[in-house]
Short mmCIF file of N, CA and C and ligand atoms in Angstrom, two decimals:
data_model
loop_
_atom_site.label_atom_id
_atom_site.label_comp_id
_atom_site.label_asym_id
_atom_site.label_seq_id
_atom_site.Cartn_x
_atom_site.Cartn_y
_atom_site.Cartn_z
N MET A 1 -142.65 -156.71 191.69
CA MET A 1 -142.87 -155.34 191.22
C MET A 1 -144.09 -155.25 190.33
N ASP A 2 -144.47 -156.38 189.71
CA ASP A 2 -145.59 -156.37 188.78
C ASP A 2 -146.93 -156.14 189.48
N TYR A 3 -146.92 -156.30 190.82
CA TYR A 3 -148.17 -156.11 191.55
C TYR A 3 -148.58 -154.65 191.58
N PHE A 4 -147.63 -153.75 191.39
CA PHE A 4 -147.93 -152.32 191.49
C PHE A 4 -148.20 -151.72 190.13
N SER A 5 -148.81 -150.52 190.16
CA SER A 5 -149.01 -149.79 188.91
C SER A 5 -147.65 -149.30 188.42
N GLY A 6 -147.58 -148.90 187.19
CA GLY A 6 -146.34 -148.40 186.62
C GLY A 6 -145.79 -147.21 187.40
N ARG A 7 -146.68 -146.32 187.81
CA ARG A 7 -146.23 -145.12 188.53
C ARG A 7 -145.67 -145.50 189.91
N MET A 8 -146.32 -146.42 190.59
CA MET A 8 -145.82 -146.85 191.90
C MET A 8 -144.44 -147.48 191.74
N SER A 9 -144.30 -148.33 190.73
CA SER A 9 -143.00 -148.98 190.50
C SER A 9 -141.93 -147.93 190.27
N GLU A 10 -142.29 -146.91 189.49
CA GLU A 10 -141.34 -145.84 189.17
C GLU A 10 -140.92 -145.12 190.46
N LEU A 11 -141.89 -144.81 191.32
CA LEU A 11 -141.61 -144.14 192.59
C LEU A 11 -140.71 -145.00 193.47
N VAL A 12 -141.04 -146.28 193.57
CA VAL A 12 -140.21 -147.21 194.37
C VAL A 12 -138.79 -147.21 193.83
N GLU A 13 -138.66 -147.27 192.52
CA GLU A 13 -137.34 -147.31 191.89
C GLU A 13 -136.53 -146.06 192.23
N GLN A 14 -137.18 -144.89 192.15
CA GLN A 14 -136.50 -143.62 192.44
C GLN A 14 -136.06 -143.56 193.89
N LEU A 15 -136.92 -143.99 194.81
CA LEU A 15 -136.59 -143.95 196.24
C LEU A 15 -135.47 -144.92 196.55
N ALA A 16 -135.49 -146.06 195.87
CA ALA A 16 -134.48 -147.09 196.15
C ALA A 16 -133.08 -146.65 195.70
N MET A 17 -133.01 -145.59 194.90
CA MET A 17 -131.69 -145.08 194.48
C MET A 17 -130.99 -144.32 195.60
N LEU A 18 -131.74 -143.93 196.63
CA LEU A 18 -131.15 -143.18 197.74
C LEU A 18 -130.31 -144.10 198.61
N PRO A 19 -129.20 -143.57 199.19
CA PRO A 19 -128.34 -144.42 200.00
C PRO A 19 -129.06 -144.91 201.25
N GLY A 20 -128.86 -146.17 201.58
CA GLY A 20 -129.43 -146.73 202.80
C GLY A 20 -130.89 -147.13 202.64
N ILE A 21 -131.47 -146.91 201.46
CA ILE A 21 -132.87 -147.27 201.24
C ILE A 21 -132.91 -148.53 200.37
N GLY A 22 -133.25 -149.64 200.99
CA GLY A 22 -133.40 -150.87 200.23
C GLY A 22 -134.77 -150.91 199.58
N ARG A 23 -135.04 -151.97 198.84
CA ARG A 23 -136.32 -152.09 198.12
C ARG A 23 -137.52 -152.07 199.05
N LYS A 24 -137.39 -152.79 200.18
CA LYS A 24 -138.52 -152.87 201.11
C LYS A 24 -138.86 -151.51 201.69
N THR A 25 -137.82 -150.78 202.13
CA THR A 25 -138.04 -149.44 202.68
C THR A 25 -138.62 -148.54 201.60
N ALA A 26 -138.11 -148.66 200.38
CA ALA A 26 -138.60 -147.83 199.28
C ALA A 26 -140.10 -148.08 199.06
N GLN A 27 -140.49 -149.32 199.14
CA GLN A 27 -141.92 -149.65 198.97
C GLN A 27 -142.75 -149.04 200.09
N ARG A 28 -142.21 -149.14 201.32
CA ARG A 28 -142.95 -148.61 202.46
C ARG A 28 -143.11 -147.10 202.31
N LEU A 29 -142.04 -146.43 201.89
CA LEU A 29 -142.09 -144.97 201.69
C LEU A 29 -143.08 -144.62 200.59
N ALA A 30 -143.06 -145.40 199.51
CA ALA A 30 -143.94 -145.12 198.38
C ALA A 30 -145.41 -145.23 198.80
N PHE A 31 -145.73 -146.29 199.54
CA PHE A 31 -147.11 -146.44 200.03
C PHE A 31 -147.49 -145.28 200.94
N HIS A 32 -146.54 -144.85 201.77
CA HIS A 32 -146.81 -143.73 202.66
C HIS A 32 -147.07 -142.45 201.85
N ILE A 33 -146.24 -142.22 200.85
CA ILE A 33 -146.36 -141.00 200.04
C ILE A 33 -147.71 -140.93 199.34
N VAL A 34 -148.17 -142.04 198.75
CA VAL A 34 -149.44 -141.98 198.03
C VAL A 34 -150.64 -141.83 198.97
N SER A 35 -150.41 -142.10 200.26
CA SER A 35 -151.53 -141.91 201.20
C SER A 35 -151.50 -140.54 201.88
N MET A 36 -150.44 -139.77 201.61
CA MET A 36 -150.33 -138.44 202.21
C MET A 36 -151.27 -137.46 201.52
N PRO A 37 -151.73 -136.39 202.23
CA PRO A 37 -152.51 -135.34 201.55
C PRO A 37 -151.67 -134.73 200.43
N GLU A 38 -152.35 -134.39 199.32
CA GLU A 38 -151.62 -133.93 198.15
C GLU A 38 -150.72 -132.72 198.44
N GLU A 39 -151.24 -131.78 199.29
CA GLU A 39 -150.43 -130.57 199.50
C GLU A 39 -149.14 -130.89 200.28
N LYS A 40 -149.17 -131.93 201.10
CA LYS A 40 -147.95 -132.31 201.81
C LYS A 40 -146.91 -132.89 200.86
N VAL A 41 -147.39 -133.64 199.89
CA VAL A 41 -146.47 -134.21 198.90
C VAL A 41 -145.88 -133.08 198.05
N GLU A 42 -146.74 -132.08 197.73
CA GLU A 42 -146.25 -130.94 196.96
C GLU A 42 -145.17 -130.19 197.73
N LYS A 43 -145.40 -130.00 199.02
CA LYS A 43 -144.43 -129.31 199.87
C LYS A 43 -143.09 -130.08 199.87
N LEU A 44 -143.19 -131.40 200.07
CA LEU A 44 -141.99 -132.23 200.10
C LEU A 44 -141.21 -132.12 198.80
N SER A 45 -141.92 -132.20 197.66
CA SER A 45 -141.20 -132.17 196.40
C SER A 45 -140.62 -130.79 196.13
N SER A 46 -141.32 -129.73 196.57
CA SER A 46 -140.76 -128.39 196.31
C SER A 46 -139.54 -128.14 197.21
N VAL A 47 -139.56 -128.69 198.45
CA VAL A 47 -138.39 -128.54 199.31
C VAL A 47 -137.19 -129.26 198.69
N LEU A 48 -137.43 -130.44 198.13
CA LEU A 48 -136.35 -131.19 197.47
C LEU A 48 -135.73 -130.36 196.35
N ILE A 49 -136.59 -129.80 195.50
CA ILE A 49 -136.10 -129.07 194.34
C ILE A 49 -135.40 -127.77 194.76
N GLU A 50 -136.01 -127.03 195.68
CA GLU A 50 -135.43 -125.75 196.10
C GLU A 50 -134.09 -125.96 196.82
N THR A 51 -134.02 -127.00 197.66
CA THR A 51 -132.78 -127.27 198.37
C THR A 51 -131.67 -127.59 197.38
N ARG A 52 -131.99 -128.46 196.45
CA ARG A 52 -130.99 -128.84 195.44
C ARG A 52 -130.52 -127.61 194.66
N LYS A 53 -131.45 -126.70 194.38
CA LYS A 53 -131.15 -125.52 193.56
C LYS A 53 -130.29 -124.51 194.31
N HIS A 54 -130.54 -124.33 195.61
CA HIS A 54 -129.92 -123.21 196.31
C HIS A 54 -128.75 -123.57 197.22
N VAL A 55 -128.65 -124.84 197.60
CA VAL A 55 -127.55 -125.20 198.49
C VAL A 55 -126.28 -125.33 197.67
N ARG A 56 -125.20 -124.72 198.18
CA ARG A 56 -123.93 -124.79 197.46
C ARG A 56 -122.78 -124.93 198.44
N TYR A 57 -121.56 -124.97 197.90
CA TYR A 57 -120.38 -125.10 198.75
C TYR A 57 -119.93 -123.73 199.24
N CYS A 58 -119.61 -123.64 200.52
CA CYS A 58 -119.06 -122.40 201.09
C CYS A 58 -117.77 -122.04 200.35
N ALA A 59 -117.62 -120.76 200.03
CA ALA A 59 -116.45 -120.30 199.27
C ALA A 59 -115.15 -120.53 200.03
N ASP A 60 -115.22 -120.61 201.36
CA ASP A 60 -114.01 -120.83 202.15
C ASP A 60 -113.82 -122.29 202.54
N CYS A 61 -114.78 -122.83 203.29
CA CYS A 61 -114.56 -124.15 203.90
C CYS A 61 -115.17 -125.30 203.13
N CYS A 62 -115.95 -125.01 202.08
CA CYS A 62 -116.55 -126.04 201.23
C CYS A 62 -117.69 -126.83 201.89
N THR A 63 -118.17 -126.39 203.05
CA THR A 63 -119.34 -127.10 203.59
C THR A 63 -120.57 -126.66 202.81
N LEU A 64 -121.70 -127.32 203.04
CA LEU A 64 -122.91 -126.95 202.32
C LEU A 64 -123.58 -125.77 202.99
N THR A 65 -124.01 -124.80 202.20
CA THR A 65 -124.59 -123.58 202.75
C THR A 65 -125.56 -122.96 201.75
N ASP A 66 -126.40 -122.03 202.25
CA ASP A 66 -127.36 -121.34 201.38
C ASP A 66 -126.76 -120.07 200.77
N SER A 67 -125.66 -119.59 201.36
CA SER A 67 -125.11 -118.33 200.87
C SER A 67 -123.65 -118.49 200.47
N GLU A 68 -123.03 -117.40 200.03
CA GLU A 68 -121.64 -117.43 199.57
C GLU A 68 -120.72 -118.06 200.61
N ARG A 69 -120.86 -117.60 201.86
CA ARG A 69 -120.07 -118.15 202.96
C ARG A 69 -120.98 -118.71 204.05
N CYS A 70 -120.53 -119.81 204.68
CA CYS A 70 -121.35 -120.43 205.73
C CYS A 70 -121.31 -119.57 206.99
N PRO A 71 -122.22 -119.79 207.95
CA PRO A 71 -122.27 -118.98 209.17
C PRO A 71 -120.95 -119.01 209.96
N VAL A 72 -120.26 -120.15 209.98
CA VAL A 72 -119.00 -120.24 210.73
C VAL A 72 -117.93 -119.36 210.07
N CYS A 73 -117.78 -119.49 208.76
CA CYS A 73 -116.75 -118.72 208.06
C CYS A 73 -117.04 -117.22 208.09
N SER A 74 -118.33 -116.84 208.12
CA SER A 74 -118.61 -115.41 208.09
C SER A 74 -118.67 -114.79 209.49
N SER A 75 -118.45 -115.60 210.53
CA SER A 75 -118.48 -115.07 211.89
C SER A 75 -117.12 -114.51 212.30
N ASP A 76 -117.12 -113.27 212.86
CA ASP A 76 -115.82 -112.73 213.30
C ASP A 76 -115.54 -113.10 214.76
N ARG A 77 -116.44 -113.90 215.35
CA ARG A 77 -116.15 -114.39 216.70
C ARG A 77 -115.38 -115.71 216.66
N ARG A 78 -115.20 -116.26 215.45
CA ARG A 78 -114.45 -117.51 215.33
C ARG A 78 -112.98 -117.22 215.09
N ASP A 79 -112.14 -118.14 215.52
CA ASP A 79 -110.70 -118.02 215.34
C ASP A 79 -110.32 -118.55 213.95
N HIS A 80 -110.08 -117.62 213.03
CA HIS A 80 -109.83 -118.02 211.65
C HIS A 80 -108.40 -118.51 211.42
N SER A 81 -107.59 -118.52 212.49
CA SER A 81 -106.21 -119.00 212.32
C SER A 81 -106.10 -120.50 212.66
N THR A 82 -107.22 -121.11 213.10
CA THR A 82 -107.22 -122.55 213.37
C THR A 82 -108.25 -123.21 212.47
N ILE A 83 -107.79 -124.15 211.66
CA ILE A 83 -108.69 -124.83 210.72
C ILE A 83 -108.78 -126.31 211.08
N MET A 84 -109.99 -126.80 211.31
CA MET A 84 -110.17 -128.23 211.54
C MET A 84 -110.63 -128.89 210.25
N VAL A 85 -109.88 -129.90 209.83
CA VAL A 85 -110.20 -130.57 208.57
C VAL A 85 -111.07 -131.80 208.86
N VAL A 86 -112.26 -131.85 208.26
CA VAL A 86 -113.16 -132.99 208.45
C VAL A 86 -113.55 -133.58 207.09
N GLU A 87 -114.11 -134.79 207.14
CA GLU A 87 -114.45 -135.44 205.87
C GLU A 87 -115.78 -134.96 205.29
N THR A 88 -116.78 -134.75 206.15
CA THR A 88 -118.12 -134.43 205.64
C THR A 88 -118.77 -133.29 206.44
N PRO A 89 -119.77 -132.63 205.87
CA PRO A 89 -120.51 -131.61 206.62
C PRO A 89 -121.14 -132.18 207.89
N ARG A 90 -121.42 -133.49 207.92
CA ARG A 90 -122.01 -134.10 209.11
C ARG A 90 -120.99 -134.12 210.25
N ASP A 91 -119.71 -134.32 209.92
CA ASP A 91 -118.65 -134.28 210.94
C ASP A 91 -118.55 -132.86 211.51
N LEU A 92 -118.63 -131.87 210.62
CA LEU A 92 -118.63 -130.47 211.06
C LEU A 92 -119.78 -130.24 212.04
N ALA A 93 -120.95 -130.73 211.69
CA ALA A 93 -122.12 -130.54 212.55
C ALA A 93 -121.90 -131.19 213.92
N ALA A 94 -121.23 -132.35 213.94
CA ALA A 94 -120.97 -133.05 215.21
C ALA A 94 -120.10 -132.18 216.11
N TYR A 95 -119.06 -131.56 215.55
CA TYR A 95 -118.19 -130.70 216.36
C TYR A 95 -118.88 -129.40 216.75
N GLU A 96 -119.72 -128.88 215.88
CA GLU A 96 -120.47 -127.66 216.21
C GLU A 96 -121.43 -127.91 217.36
N LYS A 97 -121.96 -129.12 217.43
CA LYS A 97 -122.90 -129.46 218.49
C LYS A 97 -122.25 -129.39 219.87
N THR A 98 -120.93 -129.64 219.94
CA THR A 98 -120.25 -129.57 221.23
C THR A 98 -120.22 -128.12 221.72
N GLY A 99 -120.25 -127.15 220.80
CA GLY A 99 -120.25 -125.74 221.16
C GLY A 99 -118.94 -125.27 221.77
N LYS A 100 -117.89 -126.09 221.71
CA LYS A 100 -116.65 -125.76 222.39
C LYS A 100 -115.52 -125.42 221.42
N TYR A 101 -115.69 -125.73 220.17
CA TYR A 101 -114.61 -125.47 219.21
C TYR A 101 -114.78 -124.07 218.64
N GLU A 102 -113.72 -123.27 218.72
CA GLU A 102 -113.85 -121.87 218.32
C GLU A 102 -113.24 -121.53 216.96
N GLY A 103 -112.51 -122.49 216.40
CA GLY A 103 -111.87 -122.25 215.12
C GLY A 103 -112.85 -122.40 213.96
N VAL A 104 -112.30 -122.51 212.77
CA VAL A 104 -113.13 -122.72 211.58
C VAL A 104 -112.85 -124.13 211.04
N TYR A 105 -113.49 -124.48 209.95
CA TYR A 105 -113.39 -125.84 209.42
C TYR A 105 -112.92 -125.86 207.98
N HIS A 106 -112.58 -127.07 207.52
CA HIS A 106 -112.48 -127.31 206.09
C HIS A 106 -113.06 -128.68 205.81
N VAL A 107 -114.01 -128.75 204.89
CA VAL A 107 -114.68 -130.02 204.59
C VAL A 107 -114.12 -130.61 203.30
N LEU A 108 -113.56 -131.81 203.41
CA LEU A 108 -112.92 -132.44 202.26
C LEU A 108 -113.91 -133.11 201.30
N HIS A 109 -115.08 -133.45 201.80
CA HIS A 109 -116.06 -134.23 201.03
C HIS A 109 -115.46 -135.56 200.58
N GLY A 110 -114.93 -136.30 201.54
CA GLY A 110 -114.39 -137.62 201.24
C GLY A 110 -113.03 -137.81 201.87
N ALA A 111 -112.41 -138.92 201.54
CA ALA A 111 -111.08 -139.22 202.04
C ALA A 111 -110.34 -139.97 200.95
N ILE A 112 -109.00 -139.87 201.01
CA ILE A 112 -108.20 -140.55 199.99
C ILE A 112 -108.31 -142.06 200.18
N SER A 113 -108.60 -142.77 199.10
CA SER A 113 -108.70 -144.23 199.17
C SER A 113 -108.16 -144.85 197.89
N PRO A 114 -106.89 -145.28 197.91
CA PRO A 114 -106.33 -145.89 196.70
C PRO A 114 -107.16 -147.09 196.26
N MET A 115 -107.75 -147.81 197.23
CA MET A 115 -108.53 -149.00 196.89
C MET A 115 -109.78 -148.66 196.10
N LEU A 116 -110.43 -147.54 196.46
CA LEU A 116 -111.65 -147.13 195.76
C LEU A 116 -111.35 -146.16 194.62
N GLY A 117 -110.05 -145.92 194.39
CA GLY A 117 -109.67 -145.02 193.31
C GLY A 117 -109.94 -143.56 193.60
N VAL A 118 -109.99 -143.20 194.89
CA VAL A 118 -110.18 -141.79 195.26
C VAL A 118 -108.81 -141.19 195.58
N GLY A 119 -108.36 -140.27 194.73
CA GLY A 119 -107.06 -139.65 194.92
C GLY A 119 -107.18 -138.27 195.53
N PRO A 120 -106.04 -137.62 195.81
CA PRO A 120 -106.02 -136.28 196.42
C PRO A 120 -106.81 -135.25 195.60
N ASP A 121 -106.86 -135.44 194.28
CA ASP A 121 -107.57 -134.47 193.45
C ASP A 121 -109.08 -134.66 193.50
N ASP A 122 -109.52 -135.78 194.06
CA ASP A 122 -110.96 -136.06 194.10
C ASP A 122 -111.63 -135.50 195.35
N ILE A 123 -110.84 -135.01 196.29
CA ILE A 123 -111.41 -134.37 197.48
C ILE A 123 -111.01 -132.89 197.48
N ARG A 124 -111.59 -132.10 198.38
CA ARG A 124 -111.37 -130.64 198.35
C ARG A 124 -110.08 -130.25 199.07
N LEU A 125 -108.96 -130.78 198.55
CA LEU A 125 -107.67 -130.55 199.18
C LEU A 125 -107.00 -129.29 198.63
N LYS A 126 -107.15 -129.09 197.33
CA LYS A 126 -106.57 -127.87 196.71
C LYS A 126 -107.15 -126.63 197.38
N GLU A 127 -108.46 -126.68 197.67
CA GLU A 127 -109.14 -125.55 198.31
C GLU A 127 -108.56 -125.29 199.69
N LEU A 128 -108.17 -126.37 200.39
CA LEU A 128 -107.57 -126.22 201.72
C LEU A 128 -106.20 -125.55 201.59
N MET A 129 -105.40 -126.02 200.65
CA MET A 129 -104.06 -125.47 200.49
C MET A 129 -104.11 -123.98 200.16
N LYS A 130 -105.12 -123.57 199.40
CA LYS A 130 -105.27 -122.16 199.03
C LYS A 130 -105.53 -121.28 200.24
N ARG A 131 -106.09 -121.86 201.29
CA ARG A 131 -106.44 -121.07 202.48
C ARG A 131 -105.24 -120.85 203.40
N LEU A 132 -104.14 -121.54 203.14
CA LEU A 132 -103.04 -121.54 204.10
C LEU A 132 -102.07 -120.38 203.93
N GLY A 133 -102.33 -119.55 202.93
CA GLY A 133 -101.42 -118.44 202.68
C GLY A 133 -101.47 -117.36 203.76
N GLY A 134 -102.62 -117.17 204.37
CA GLY A 134 -102.82 -116.07 205.31
C GLY A 134 -102.16 -116.29 206.65
N ASP A 135 -102.92 -116.02 207.75
CA ASP A 135 -102.30 -116.14 209.07
C ASP A 135 -102.77 -117.41 209.79
N VAL A 136 -102.85 -118.52 209.04
CA VAL A 136 -103.26 -119.79 209.65
C VAL A 136 -102.11 -120.32 210.52
N LYS A 137 -102.44 -120.62 211.79
CA LYS A 137 -101.40 -121.08 212.72
C LYS A 137 -101.45 -122.58 212.95
N GLU A 138 -102.66 -123.16 212.87
CA GLU A 138 -102.77 -124.60 213.14
C GLU A 138 -103.83 -125.24 212.26
N VAL A 139 -103.49 -126.43 211.77
CA VAL A 139 -104.47 -127.23 211.04
C VAL A 139 -104.68 -128.51 211.85
N ILE A 140 -105.92 -128.71 212.32
CA ILE A 140 -106.26 -129.90 213.11
C ILE A 140 -106.90 -130.91 212.17
N ILE A 141 -106.29 -132.07 212.03
CA ILE A 141 -106.85 -133.05 211.11
C ILE A 141 -107.78 -133.98 211.87
N ALA A 142 -109.07 -133.88 211.56
CA ALA A 142 -110.09 -134.65 212.27
C ALA A 142 -110.81 -135.60 211.32
N THR A 143 -110.05 -136.20 210.41
CA THR A 143 -110.65 -137.21 209.54
C THR A 143 -110.93 -138.45 210.38
N ASN A 144 -111.78 -139.34 209.87
CA ASN A 144 -112.18 -140.53 210.64
C ASN A 144 -110.99 -141.46 210.90
N SER A 145 -111.12 -142.32 211.92
CA SER A 145 -110.05 -143.27 212.24
C SER A 145 -110.14 -144.52 211.39
N THR A 146 -110.49 -144.36 210.14
CA THR A 146 -110.51 -145.49 209.22
C THR A 146 -109.20 -145.49 208.44
N LEU A 147 -108.96 -146.53 207.66
CA LEU A 147 -107.76 -146.59 206.84
C LEU A 147 -107.70 -145.35 205.93
N GLU A 148 -108.85 -145.01 205.33
CA GLU A 148 -108.91 -143.85 204.44
C GLU A 148 -108.63 -142.55 205.19
N GLY A 149 -109.23 -142.44 206.38
CA GLY A 149 -109.04 -141.24 207.19
C GLY A 149 -107.59 -141.06 207.59
N GLU A 150 -106.94 -142.15 207.98
CA GLU A 150 -105.54 -142.08 208.40
C GLU A 150 -104.63 -141.76 207.21
N THR A 151 -104.92 -142.40 206.07
CA THR A 151 -104.14 -142.13 204.85
C THR A 151 -104.23 -140.65 204.50
N THR A 152 -105.43 -140.11 204.58
CA THR A 152 -105.66 -138.70 204.26
C THR A 152 -104.91 -137.80 205.24
N ALA A 153 -104.95 -138.15 206.53
CA ALA A 153 -104.27 -137.35 207.55
C ALA A 153 -102.76 -137.30 207.28
N MET A 154 -102.18 -138.45 206.96
CA MET A 154 -100.74 -138.51 206.68
C MET A 154 -100.41 -137.67 205.45
N TYR A 155 -101.23 -137.81 204.43
CA TYR A 155 -100.99 -137.09 203.18
C TYR A 155 -101.03 -135.58 203.41
N ILE A 156 -102.04 -135.12 204.14
CA ILE A 156 -102.19 -133.68 204.38
C ILE A 156 -101.05 -133.15 205.24
N SER A 157 -100.66 -133.93 206.26
CA SER A 157 -99.61 -133.42 207.15
C SER A 157 -98.30 -133.28 206.37
N ARG A 158 -98.06 -134.20 205.45
CA ARG A 158 -96.83 -134.10 204.65
C ARG A 158 -96.85 -132.88 203.74
N LEU A 159 -98.04 -132.50 203.29
CA LEU A 159 -98.17 -131.32 202.42
C LEU A 159 -97.97 -130.03 203.21
N ILE A 160 -98.51 -130.01 204.43
CA ILE A 160 -98.58 -128.75 205.18
C ILE A 160 -97.34 -128.46 206.02
N ARG A 161 -96.73 -129.52 206.59
CA ARG A 161 -95.59 -129.30 207.49
C ARG A 161 -94.49 -128.40 206.90
N PRO A 162 -94.11 -128.60 205.63
CA PRO A 162 -93.06 -127.74 205.08
C PRO A 162 -93.41 -126.26 205.08
N LEU A 163 -94.71 -125.93 205.22
CA LEU A 163 -95.11 -124.52 205.21
C LEU A 163 -94.89 -123.86 206.57
N GLY A 164 -94.46 -124.65 207.57
CA GLY A 164 -94.20 -124.09 208.89
C GLY A 164 -95.47 -123.87 209.71
N ILE A 165 -96.56 -124.51 209.29
CA ILE A 165 -97.82 -124.41 210.04
C ILE A 165 -97.93 -125.65 210.92
N ARG A 166 -98.39 -125.46 212.17
CA ARG A 166 -98.55 -126.59 213.08
C ARG A 166 -99.66 -127.51 212.57
N VAL A 167 -99.36 -128.81 212.49
CA VAL A 167 -100.37 -129.79 212.06
C VAL A 167 -100.61 -130.76 213.20
N THR A 168 -101.86 -130.88 213.63
CA THR A 168 -102.18 -131.81 214.71
C THR A 168 -103.24 -132.81 214.26
N ARG A 169 -103.32 -133.91 215.01
CA ARG A 169 -104.29 -134.97 214.71
C ARG A 169 -105.10 -135.20 215.98
N ILE A 170 -106.42 -135.28 215.84
CA ILE A 170 -107.24 -135.53 217.03
C ILE A 170 -106.85 -136.87 217.64
N ALA A 171 -107.01 -136.97 218.98
CA ALA A 171 -106.59 -138.17 219.71
C ALA A 171 -107.45 -139.36 219.34
N ASN A 172 -106.97 -140.54 219.77
CA ASN A 172 -107.68 -141.77 219.44
C ASN A 172 -108.87 -142.05 220.33
N GLY A 173 -109.47 -141.00 220.91
CA GLY A 173 -110.69 -141.21 221.67
C GLY A 173 -111.79 -141.67 220.75
N VAL A 174 -111.63 -141.34 219.46
CA VAL A 174 -112.61 -141.76 218.47
C VAL A 174 -112.31 -143.22 218.11
N PRO A 175 -113.29 -144.11 218.27
CA PRO A 175 -113.04 -145.53 218.03
C PRO A 175 -112.56 -145.81 216.61
N VAL A 176 -111.64 -146.76 216.50
CA VAL A 176 -111.10 -147.11 215.19
C VAL A 176 -112.23 -147.62 214.31
N GLY A 177 -112.27 -147.11 213.09
CA GLY A 177 -113.31 -147.53 212.16
C GLY A 177 -114.63 -146.83 212.40
N GLY A 178 -114.65 -145.92 213.39
CA GLY A 178 -115.91 -145.25 213.70
C GLY A 178 -116.09 -143.97 212.91
N ASP A 179 -117.32 -143.67 212.56
CA ASP A 179 -117.62 -142.42 211.90
C ASP A 179 -117.77 -141.35 212.97
N LEU A 180 -117.20 -140.18 212.69
CA LEU A 180 -117.23 -139.08 213.67
C LEU A 180 -118.64 -138.71 214.10
N GLU A 181 -119.58 -138.78 213.15
CA GLU A 181 -120.92 -138.29 213.46
C GLU A 181 -121.63 -139.16 214.48
N ASN A 182 -121.16 -140.40 214.67
CA ASN A 182 -121.83 -141.29 215.63
C ASN A 182 -121.22 -141.24 217.01
N VAL A 183 -120.14 -140.46 217.15
CA VAL A 183 -119.45 -140.41 218.42
C VAL A 183 -120.06 -139.32 219.29
N ASP A 184 -120.19 -139.60 220.60
CA ASP A 184 -120.83 -138.61 221.46
C ASP A 184 -119.94 -137.39 221.69
N GLU A 185 -120.54 -136.31 222.18
CA GLU A 185 -119.85 -135.03 222.27
C GLU A 185 -118.65 -135.05 223.21
N VAL A 186 -118.79 -135.77 224.34
CA VAL A 186 -117.70 -135.82 225.31
C VAL A 186 -116.46 -136.45 224.66
N THR A 187 -116.69 -137.54 223.93
CA THR A 187 -115.58 -138.23 223.27
C THR A 187 -114.94 -137.31 222.23
N LEU A 188 -115.79 -136.56 221.51
CA LEU A 188 -115.26 -135.65 220.50
C LEU A 188 -114.37 -134.59 221.15
N LEU A 189 -114.83 -134.04 222.26
CA LEU A 189 -114.07 -132.99 222.94
C LEU A 189 -112.77 -133.54 223.48
N ARG A 190 -112.83 -134.76 224.03
CA ARG A 190 -111.62 -135.38 224.58
C ARG A 190 -110.61 -135.60 223.44
N ALA A 191 -111.12 -136.03 222.31
CA ALA A 191 -110.25 -136.27 221.16
C ALA A 191 -109.60 -134.97 220.69
N LEU A 192 -110.36 -133.89 220.76
CA LEU A 192 -109.86 -132.59 220.32
C LEU A 192 -108.80 -132.06 221.30
N GLU A 193 -109.11 -132.18 222.60
CA GLU A 193 -108.18 -131.67 223.61
C GLU A 193 -106.89 -132.49 223.63
N GLY A 194 -106.99 -133.78 223.35
CA GLY A 194 -105.81 -134.64 223.42
C GLY A 194 -105.06 -134.73 222.10
N ARG A 195 -105.29 -133.77 221.20
CA ARG A 195 -104.66 -133.87 219.89
C ARG A 195 -103.15 -133.77 219.99
N THR A 196 -102.47 -134.42 219.07
CA THR A 196 -101.00 -134.45 219.10
C THR A 196 -100.44 -133.90 217.80
N ASP A 197 -99.20 -133.44 217.86
CA ASP A 197 -98.56 -132.91 216.66
C ASP A 197 -98.23 -134.03 215.70
N LEU A 198 -98.40 -133.77 214.41
CA LEU A 198 -98.07 -134.77 213.40
C LEU A 198 -96.71 -134.44 212.81
ZN1 ZN B 201 -117.55 -122.01 205.48
#
């Protein structure tokens, strides 16, 4: 690190704090950034700041959005009586890409993991329960097929079943231990169609 100027080291350090960016990648990015035209760097930094400032959680489904409600929740062409529960906004995007799901979503922003100390209160579960008062007919649990995803699915189904709402789990077309966002659209649709009651 001593080979670089103080500012370069600082930039490398900041970039290396991002997930999936190791030191080597951070250095490569830093060198790239200092060789970019100044106005491009200004654009990049202003997009970072503006995005952070304006992106917030949807008042209904908790996904990330620019406005009070996300486009899915504010659409009256969607079936608001079916809620698909996913772990991250990226999982939501994966199902939206199929273009076949007509219901709405709920984004938990994580999964229950006793090992990592993530409990039910650490994910957006209370927000989901608040939505169930209306005319919700089915909750489809589409958490990942990981230990955490399965634990979360069991926990949620136990909470919801007494309310008389149908609770289903997507089929095991999704590979065990696989993240939803990496699964192709056909597999996602098959998993959705083959869902079973919990
Ligand atoms: Zn929403």
